[in-house]
Tab-separated table of C-alpha atoms in Angstrom:
chain	number	residue	atom	x	y	z
A	1	MET	CA	101.276	100.282	93.187
A	2	LEU	CA	100.320	97.139	92.569
A	3	PHE	CA	100.816	94.142	90.369
A	4	ASN	CA	98.010	94.496	87.560
A	5	LEU	CA	98.508	98.205	86.950
A	6	ILE	CA	101.803	99.393	88.162
A	7	ARG	CA	103.774	96.517	86.893
A	8	MET	CA	102.654	97.312	83.535
A	9	LYS	CA	105.695	99.549	83.023
A	10	LYS	CA	107.593	96.288	82.420
A	11	SER	CA	105.211	94.714	80.098
A	12	PHE	CA	102.957	96.987	78.130
A	13	PHE	CA	100.087	96.110	75.991
A	14	LEU	CA	100.745	99.294	73.761
A	15	LEU	CA	103.869	99.923	71.614
A	16	ILE	CA	106.750	100.787	73.734
A	17	ALA	CA	110.088	100.088	71.780
A	18	THR	CA	113.734	101.113	70.957
A	19	LEU	CA	114.612	101.739	67.294
A	20	LEU	CA	118.039	100.649	66.205
A	21	PRO	CA	118.538	102.717	63.223
A	22	MET	CA	120.353	100.668	60.315
A	23	MET	CA	121.512	103.777	58.379
A	24	ALA	CA	123.582	106.398	60.456
A	25	GLY	CA	123.150	108.962	57.685
A	26	ALA	CA	119.336	109.122	58.165
A	27	GLN	CA	119.309	112.955	59.136
A	28	GLY	CA	115.946	113.349	58.329
A	29	VAL	CA	114.229	111.207	61.094
A	30	GLN	CA	117.164	112.182	63.561
A	31	GLY	CA	115.874	113.788	66.788
A	32	THR	CA	112.915	113.521	69.091
A	33	TRP	CA	109.501	113.215	67.793
A	34	HIS	CA	106.186	113.251	69.763
A	35	GLY	CA	102.557	112.459	68.802
A	36	ASP	CA	99.342	110.830	70.223
A	37	LEU	CA	97.967	107.702	69.077
A	38	ASP	CA	94.054	108.245	69.095
A	39	LEU	CA	92.119	105.263	70.406
A	40	GLY	CA	88.774	107.194	70.179
A	41	VAL	CA	88.082	107.226	73.946
A	42	ARG	CA	91.588	108.537	74.968
A	43	LYS	CA	94.739	109.394	73.370
A	44	ILE	CA	98.179	107.914	74.112
A	45	PRO	CA	101.121	110.225	74.020
A	46	LEU	CA	104.342	108.803	72.568
A	47	VAL	CA	107.706	110.233	72.159
A	48	LEU	CA	110.443	108.765	69.893
A	49	HIS	CA	114.025	109.702	70.131
A	50	VAL	CA	116.477	108.945	67.078
A	51	ASP	CA	120.302	109.819	68.076
A	52	GLY	CA	122.435	108.381	65.606
A	53	ASN	CA	122.399	104.553	65.862
A	54	LYS	CA	120.334	104.600	69.009
A	55	CYS	CA	116.656	105.347	68.968
A	56	THR	CA	114.128	104.710	71.888
A	57	MET	CA	110.423	105.227	72.189
A	58	ASP	CA	108.582	106.471	75.299
A	59	SER	CA	105.035	106.176	76.226
A	60	PRO	CA	104.798	108.742	79.257
A	61	ASN	CA	101.471	108.142	80.278
A	62	GLN	CA	102.403	104.615	80.969
A	63	GLY	CA	105.748	105.424	82.678
A	64	ALA	CA	107.457	103.556	79.995
A	65	LYS	CA	110.880	104.590	78.480
A	66	GLY	CA	113.450	103.146	76.023
A	67	ILE	CA	111.898	99.814	75.520
A	68	GLU	CA	113.413	97.944	72.418
A	69	ALA	CA	112.082	97.210	69.224
A	70	GLN	CA	113.157	95.510	65.953
A	71	VAL	CA	114.169	97.541	62.994
A	72	ASN	CA	112.925	96.746	59.477
A	73	THR	CA	114.283	99.929	57.599
A	74	ILE	CA	115.379	103.553	58.168
A	75	THR	CA	116.257	105.747	55.422
A	76	ASP	CA	116.553	109.642	55.293
A	77	ASP	CA	112.961	110.288	55.241
A	78	SER	CA	111.298	106.957	56.651
A	79	VAL	CA	111.272	104.552	59.452
A	80	ASN	CA	109.780	101.028	59.477
A	81	VAL	CA	110.022	99.022	63.076
A	82	SER	CA	108.124	96.213	64.412
A	83	PHE	CA	107.362	95.388	68.161
A	84	PRO	CA	107.401	91.568	68.682
A	85	THR	CA	106.536	91.616	72.312
A	86	ILE	CA	103.185	93.286	71.559
A	87	GLY	CA	102.596	92.218	67.847
A	88	GLY	CA	102.709	95.673	66.549
A	89	SER	CA	104.486	97.754	64.008
A	90	TYR	CA	104.922	101.407	62.846
A	91	GLU	CA	105.859	102.687	59.617
A	92	GLY	CA	106.116	106.430	59.127
A	93	HIS	CA	107.493	109.102	56.698
A	94	VAL	CA	108.973	112.667	56.925
A	95	ILE	CA	106.394	114.765	55.108
A	96	ASN	CA	106.624	118.519	55.348
A	97	GLY	CA	108.491	118.346	58.539
A	98	LYS	CA	106.167	115.789	60.443
A	99	LEU	CA	106.651	111.967	60.920
A	100	SER	CA	103.443	110.679	59.255
A	101	GLY	CA	102.698	106.888	59.404
A	102	THR	CA	100.411	104.078	60.572
A	103	PHE	CA	100.611	102.046	63.689
A	104	THR	CA	99.433	98.645	63.416
A	105	GLN	CA	98.625	95.932	66.111
A	106	MET	CA	96.195	93.014	66.309
A	107	GLY	CA	94.670	93.855	62.968
A	108	TYR	CA	93.959	97.437	64.079
A	109	ARG	CA	95.639	100.186	62.050
A	110	LEU	CA	95.798	103.747	63.538
A	111	SER	CA	97.105	106.772	62.198
A	112	LEU	CA	100.202	108.124	64.152
A	113	VAL	CA	101.474	111.545	63.198
A	114	MET	CA	104.733	112.863	65.035
A	115	GLU	CA	106.161	116.613	65.476
A	116	ARG	CA	109.730	117.427	66.363
A	117	GLY	CA	110.363	117.952	69.830
A	118	ASP	CA	109.745	116.111	73.036
A	119	ILE	CA	106.640	116.548	75.156
A	120	VAL	CA	106.920	119.214	77.725
A	121	ARG	CA	105.332	118.325	81.052
A	122	GLN	CA	104.835	120.677	83.895
A	123	ARG	CA	105.507	119.346	87.365
A	124	PRO	CA	105.676	122.374	89.353
A	125	GLN	CA	105.772	120.565	92.896
A	126	THR	CA	109.060	119.130	91.894
A	127	PRO	CA	112.019	120.346	93.962
A	128	TYR	CA	115.183	121.801	92.460
A	129	PRO	CA	118.499	123.018	93.987
A	130	PRO	CA	119.561	125.075	95.742
A	131	TYR	CA	117.599	123.787	98.790
A	132	PRO	CA	116.911	125.372	101.949
A	133	TYR	CA	118.049	122.637	103.807
A	134	GLN	CA	120.831	119.855	103.963
A	135	THR	CA	120.774	116.416	102.117
A	136	GLU	CA	123.155	113.645	102.797
A	137	GLU	CA	123.781	110.595	100.356
A	138	VAL	CA	123.765	107.359	102.677
A	139	THR	CA	123.862	103.743	102.254
A	140	PHE	CA	122.690	100.889	104.513
A	141	VAL	CA	122.609	97.067	104.327
A	142	ASN	CA	120.080	94.447	104.647
A	143	GLU	CA	122.449	91.758	105.731
A	144	LYS	CA	119.881	88.985	105.643
A	145	ASP	CA	119.753	89.475	101.753
A	146	THR	CA	123.097	91.156	101.319
A	147	ALA	CA	121.357	93.909	99.742
A	148	THR	CA	122.643	97.461	99.738
A	149	LEU	CA	120.374	100.249	99.538
A	150	ALA	CA	121.253	103.720	98.710
A	151	GLY	CA	119.424	106.906	99.551
A	152	THR	CA	119.235	110.570	100.429
A	153	LEU	CA	118.889	111.839	103.901
A	154	THR	CA	117.034	115.025	103.924
A	155	TRP	CA	117.408	117.194	106.987
A	156	PRO	CA	114.912	119.877	108.143
A	157	VAL	CA	115.439	123.341	107.410
A	158	GLY	CA	117.677	124.965	110.034
A	159	TYR	CA	118.827	121.854	111.647
A	160	ASN	CA	122.033	122.095	113.575
A	161	GLY	CA	122.040	118.703	115.217
A	162	LYS	CA	121.336	120.247	118.659
A	163	LYS	CA	117.760	118.983	118.880
A	164	LYS	CA	116.207	115.621	117.995
A	165	VAL	CA	113.680	115.755	115.233
A	166	PRO	CA	111.329	112.914	113.904
A	167	VAL	CA	112.253	111.315	110.672
A	168	VAL	CA	110.268	109.014	108.235
A	169	LEU	CA	111.525	106.186	106.051
A	170	MET	CA	109.868	106.295	102.848
A	171	VAL	CA	108.931	102.848	101.040
A	172	SER	CA	107.673	102.746	97.639
A	173	GLY	CA	105.036	100.810	96.035
A	174	SER	CA	105.303	97.692	93.996
A	175	GLY	CA	107.489	97.643	90.785
A	176	LEU	CA	111.127	98.751	91.163
A	177	GLN	CA	111.313	102.607	91.566
A	178	ASN	CA	114.136	104.918	92.263
A	179	ARG	CA	114.305	106.869	95.707
A	180	ASP	CA	111.963	109.612	94.311
A	181	GLU	CA	109.121	106.793	93.394
A	182	GLU	CA	109.216	108.310	90.132
A	183	LEU	CA	106.863	107.561	87.696
A	184	PHE	CA	104.934	109.504	84.756
A	185	ASP	CA	107.704	112.178	85.343
A	186	HIS	CA	106.450	112.744	88.761
A	187	LYS	CA	108.560	112.642	91.875
A	188	PRO	CA	106.292	111.991	94.941
A	189	PHE	CA	108.878	110.864	97.395
A	190	ALA	CA	110.937	114.014	96.380
A	191	VAL	CA	108.007	116.200	97.011
A	192	ILE	CA	107.207	114.841	100.311
A	193	ALA	CA	110.578	114.885	101.547
A	194	ASP	CA	110.944	118.609	100.397
A	195	PHE	CA	107.726	119.690	102.211
A	196	LEU	CA	108.488	117.699	105.379
A	197	ALA	CA	111.876	119.378	105.649
A	198	ARG	CA	110.353	122.601	105.539
A	199	GLN	CA	108.195	121.480	108.455
A	200	GLY	CA	110.795	120.546	110.750
A	201	ILE	CA	110.827	116.775	109.772
A	202	ALA	CA	113.577	114.797	108.346
A	203	SER	CA	113.264	111.815	105.671
A	204	LEU	CA	115.140	109.018	104.295
A	205	ARG	CA	114.143	107.820	100.581
A	206	PHE	CA	116.083	105.260	98.913
A	207	ASP	CA	116.222	103.427	95.725
A	208	ASP	CA	114.619	99.908	95.449
A	209	ARG	CA	117.159	97.041	95.117
A	210	GLY	CA	118.502	96.658	91.741
A	211	MET	CA	117.526	100.452	91.050
A	212	GLY	CA	119.612	103.434	90.997
A	213	GLY	CA	122.480	102.916	93.558
A	214	SER	CA	121.019	100.095	95.283
A	215	THR	CA	122.024	96.378	94.747
A	216	GLY	CA	120.442	92.935	95.602
A	217	ASP	CA	118.434	90.152	94.155
A	218	VAL	CA	115.645	91.284	92.298
A	219	GLU	CA	114.478	88.287	90.587
A	220	HIS	CA	113.455	86.107	93.352
A	221	ALA	CA	112.423	89.238	95.841
A	222	THR	CA	109.038	89.379	97.416
A	223	THR	CA	107.215	91.847	99.785
A	224	GLU	CA	108.903	89.948	102.460
A	225	ASN	CA	112.309	90.794	101.023
A	226	PHE	CA	111.363	94.346	100.572
A	227	LYS	CA	110.340	94.568	104.213
A	228	GLU	CA	113.443	93.517	105.226
A	229	ASP	CA	115.288	96.070	103.244
A	230	ALA	CA	113.077	98.753	104.901
A	231	ALA	CA	113.564	97.466	108.181
A	232	ALA	CA	117.404	97.803	107.505
A	233	GLY	CA	116.699	101.611	106.994
A	234	VAL	CA	114.726	102.030	110.061
A	235	ALA	CA	117.688	100.236	112.172
A	236	PHE	CA	120.227	102.453	110.147
A	237	LEU	CA	118.142	105.844	111.289
A	238	LYS	CA	117.745	104.594	114.841
A	239	GLY	CA	121.409	103.784	114.851
A	240	LYS	CA	122.258	107.355	114.319
A	241	LYS	CA	120.482	108.481	117.738
A	242	LYS	CA	119.497	111.927	116.296
A	243	PHE	CA	115.923	111.300	115.717
A	244	SER	CA	113.072	111.840	118.346
A	245	GLY	CA	110.974	108.852	116.392
A	246	VAL	CA	111.696	106.851	113.449
A	247	GLY	CA	108.645	106.369	111.489
A	248	VAL	CA	107.891	104.539	108.178
A	249	LEU	CA	105.809	106.340	105.285
A	250	GLY	CA	104.743	103.656	102.910
A	251	HIS	CA	102.825	103.806	99.586
A	252	SER	CA	100.505	100.991	98.432
A	253	GLU	CA	102.873	97.850	98.659
A	254	GLY	CA	104.862	100.326	100.966
A	255	GLY	CA	101.862	100.954	103.273
A	256	ILE	CA	101.626	97.028	103.891
A	257	ILE	CA	105.362	97.082	104.646
A	258	ALA	CA	104.726	99.738	107.180
A	259	PHE	CA	101.915	97.638	108.738
A	260	MET	CA	104.361	94.645	108.973
A	261	LEU	CA	107.084	96.762	110.471
A	262	ALA	CA	104.767	97.956	113.172
A	263	LYS	CA	103.617	94.738	113.963
A	264	GLU	CA	107.340	93.853	114.526
A	265	LYS	CA	107.621	96.938	116.842
A	266	LYS	CA	110.299	98.256	114.614
A	267	SER	CA	108.665	101.693	113.866
A	268	ASP	CA	107.724	104.397	116.340
A	269	PHE	CA	104.794	105.374	113.881
A	270	ILE	CA	103.537	104.581	110.461
A	271	VAL	CA	102.120	106.697	107.556
A	272	SER	CA	99.971	104.299	105.222
A	273	LEU	CA	99.498	106.013	101.640
A	274	ALA	CA	96.967	103.542	99.867
A	275	GLY	CA	97.947	100.589	101.911
A	276	THR	CA	95.750	97.600	101.460
A	277	GLY	CA	93.438	96.097	104.020
A	278	LEU	CA	92.436	92.951	101.591
A	279	ARG	CA	94.266	90.067	100.818
A	280	GLY	CA	96.368	90.339	97.366
A	281	ASP	CA	94.242	88.313	95.281
A	282	SER	CA	91.133	90.425	96.090
A	283	VAL	CA	92.993	93.691	95.387
A	284	VAL	CA	93.821	92.471	91.961
A	285	THR	CA	90.509	91.305	91.004
A	286	GLU	CA	89.124	94.761	92.171
A	287	GLN	CA	91.612	96.470	89.974
A	288	THR	CA	90.648	94.332	87.075
A	289	ASN	CA	87.006	95.049	87.674
A	290	PHE	CA	87.952	98.816	87.615
A	291	ILE	CA	89.476	98.249	84.260
A	292	LEU	CA	86.619	96.419	82.780
A	293	ARG	CA	84.189	99.227	83.855
A	294	GLN	CA	86.598	101.958	82.131
A	295	GLN	CA	86.335	99.707	78.928
A	296	GLY	CA	82.473	99.394	79.014
A	297	GLN	CA	82.639	95.813	80.003
A	298	PRO	CA	80.800	93.934	82.641
A	299	ALA	CA	82.831	93.891	85.853
A	300	THR	CA	82.266	90.598	86.880
A	301	MET	CA	85.442	89.131	87.662
A	302	THR	CA	85.620	86.929	90.901
A	303	VAL	CA	88.761	85.942	93.004
A	304	LYS	CA	88.345	82.478	91.979
A	305	GLN	CA	88.166	83.242	88.289
A	306	MET	CA	91.339	85.468	88.533
A	307	ARG	CA	93.287	83.095	90.108
A	308	LEU	CA	92.222	80.387	87.713
A	309	MET	CA	93.155	82.684	84.978
A	310	MET	CA	96.875	83.489	86.494
A	311	LEU	CA	97.401	79.864	86.788
A	312	MET	CA	97.485	79.958	82.793
A	313	GLN	CA	99.929	82.529	83.051
A	314	LYS	CA	103.462	83.166	83.748
A	315	THR	CA	104.079	84.783	86.808
A	316	ASN	CA	107.030	85.503	89.250
A	317	PRO	CA	108.027	85.157	93.013
A	318	TRP	CA	106.725	88.403	93.702
A	319	TYR	CA	103.310	87.850	92.348
A	320	ASP	CA	102.942	84.407	93.796
A	321	TYR	CA	103.649	85.843	97.352
A	322	PHE	CA	101.374	88.823	96.950
A	323	ILE	CA	98.281	87.212	95.767
A	324	ASP	CA	98.420	85.355	99.154
A	325	LEU	CA	99.418	87.985	101.354
A	326	ASP	CA	96.855	88.960	103.838
A	327	PRO	CA	97.877	92.097	106.026
A	328	ALA	CA	95.026	91.604	108.262
A	329	ASP	CA	97.201	90.078	110.932
A	330	ALA	CA	99.658	92.787	110.752
A	331	ILE	CA	97.168	95.689	110.947
A	332	ALA	CA	95.592	93.930	114.044
A	333	HIS	CA	98.921	94.348	115.591
A	334	VAL	CA	99.861	97.720	115.060
A	335	THR	CA	100.117	99.675	118.439
A	336	CYS	CA	102.259	102.630	117.314
A	337	PRO	CA	100.349	105.502	116.313
A	338	ALA	CA	98.945	105.235	112.829
A	339	MET	CA	97.774	107.674	109.875
A	340	ILE	CA	95.626	105.856	107.395
A	341	LEU	CA	94.940	107.767	104.099
A	342	ASN	CA	93.145	106.802	100.785
A	343	GLY	CA	91.931	108.833	98.009
A	344	SER	CA	88.090	108.200	97.005
A	345	LYS	CA	89.045	107.709	93.269
A	346	ASP	CA	91.853	105.197	93.953
A	347	SER	CA	91.461	102.626	91.206
A	348	GLN	CA	94.114	100.445	92.576
A	349	VAL	CA	93.470	100.154	96.444
A	350	LEU	CA	89.832	100.972	96.596
A	351	ALA	CA	88.925	103.017	99.573
A	352	GLU	CA	85.427	101.646	99.845
A	353	SER	CA	86.626	98.450	100.505
A	354	ASN	CA	90.025	98.520	102.116
A	355	LEU	CA	89.419	101.430	104.558
A	356	PRO	CA	86.555	99.734	106.475
A	357	ILE	CA	88.747	96.774	107.085
A	358	ILE	CA	91.466	98.852	108.375
A	359	ARG	CA	89.316	100.601	110.624
A	360	ARG	CA	87.946	97.669	112.173
A	361	LEU	CA	90.995	95.696	112.617
A	362	LEU	CA	93.336	98.477	113.659
A	363	PRO	CA	93.801	98.648	117.663
A	364	LYS	CA	92.153	101.780	119.225
A	365	ASN	CA	94.819	104.688	119.847
A	366	LYS	CA	94.116	108.335	120.402
A	367	LYS	CA	96.565	109.332	117.973
A	368	ASN	CA	95.334	107.220	115.014
A	369	VAL	CA	94.025	108.972	112.012
A	370	ILE	CA	92.095	107.386	108.986
A	371	LYS	CA	91.009	109.709	106.441
A	372	GLU	CA	89.618	109.222	102.728
A	373	TYR	CA	89.957	112.359	100.563
A	374	PRO	CA	87.531	112.853	97.945
A	375	ASP	CA	88.455	112.976	94.189
A	376	LEU	CA	92.037	111.830	94.707
A	377	ASN	CA	93.642	108.854	92.905
A	378	HIS	CA	96.374	106.317	93.866
A	379	LEU	CA	98.980	108.867	93.777
A	380	PHE	CA	96.815	111.325	95.815
A	381	GLN	CA	96.222	113.628	92.863
A	382	PRO	CA	92.929	115.556	92.227
A	383	CYS	CA	91.726	113.628	89.203
A	384	GLN	CA	88.466	112.678	87.017
A	385	THR	CA	88.223	109.079	86.906
A	386	GLY	CA	91.267	107.687	88.885
A	387	ALA	CA	92.473	105.788	85.981
A	388	VAL	CA	96.224	105.017	85.836
A	389	ASP	CA	96.521	106.929	82.190
A	390	GLU	CA	95.297	110.128	84.177
A	391	TYR	CA	98.561	110.033	86.139
A	392	GLY	CA	100.804	111.403	83.592
A	393	GLU	CA	98.241	114.293	82.488
A	394	ILE	CA	97.775	115.771	85.823
A	395	GLU	CA	100.310	118.420	86.739
A	396	GLN	CA	100.162	118.194	90.571
A	397	THR	CA	102.234	115.441	91.898
A	398	ILE	CA	100.386	115.320	95.299
A	399	SER	CA	97.560	117.167	97.080
A	400	GLU	CA	98.869	119.981	98.967
A	401	GLU	CA	96.059	119.054	101.648
A	402	VAL	CA	97.505	115.677	102.029
A	403	LEU	CA	101.077	117.074	102.599
A	404	ARG	CA	99.918	119.387	105.270
A	405	ASP	CA	97.941	116.737	106.802
A	406	ILE	CA	101.265	114.431	107.308
A	407	ALA	CA	103.319	117.013	108.458
A	408	GLU	CA	100.859	118.347	110.873
A	409	TRP	CA	100.094	114.648	112.572
A	410	ILE	CA	103.843	113.841	112.546
A	411	ILE	CA	104.405	117.065	114.554
A	412	GLY	CA	101.394	116.543	116.746
A	413	ILE	CA	102.416	113.121	117.884
A	414	HIS	CA	105.997	114.723	118.801
């Protein structure tokens, strides 16, 4: 996922915080609470966890969990907290078994009533053990950056080591994510790995540097560094000499990385899930205009305006690198078989502007597939608008049609 939207899990406009109780005996507010912040045009589900002297608030639809807040007071039946980073506050009282209160931000006061218990989210595609296949915990090293990456190697159902099978290395989108590319309680990479294993295809998914069991410099990391992490994963798989082909399956920024590795002749095939064809600054501008349209405002942001606006804001090495990153040259040098997929309602990597560029630049290969799926979003879920706040509300993690197409294509080229 790309900067403007997916990285918002690090800095949310909307009230996400940790509550530090000042009174350990506040039993009336102990436990988990959930409720909806009603914004009129949409509702934002929130979850508050109060556990002794530790408390957190989550915004599941925004992919945020356990962000800190400043506690003003907590009593047996009330809570009053402030959120300095977003200029907000919440004050609530336990009345008739509910936590009733008001959230305030930027002059707006909104009612927020919470009930006991967590939000129960159905994720029917998420695989759970026991699995009908074998998995192996592995690590590999990007020696250029002294980063150690930890991951899960999933073998196909019935694999006995006698016959080589194809394998894909999964590369996540922007923002630090674990090996399952987990967000909004969805685990896309775990779902893909499970489906591929049942079709005779192996896979390796790994924690991004700084996440889970992986280490490495995150503060100064750019797409180039993440590409080198992925390259180390490809080398690790090729070194095992158990595979008929080693491919890269990348989502969003991971799709760009797949193009880059293909250009360097390091992958035998690639699958790009919502990879970009446009330069980074154009991608961010399109994302911004989509949000403006959703808010009923004129979607007139230009690349020049966006860049001028960002000059006035604090950025980071990743963003500075990304806005100038143009995948065109990498795409033009992809000679291995390539599968390029996008959803028609993707609001982060717009199919209508990115797929034509990729189609024009990608060298001809009879094994290539470029496909746009109607009514699928950036996560390849069936959706209504494609907006990010729908991701958590949708039960399906990834379209079954997309899963089948990926598996059939990989099998077909082997």
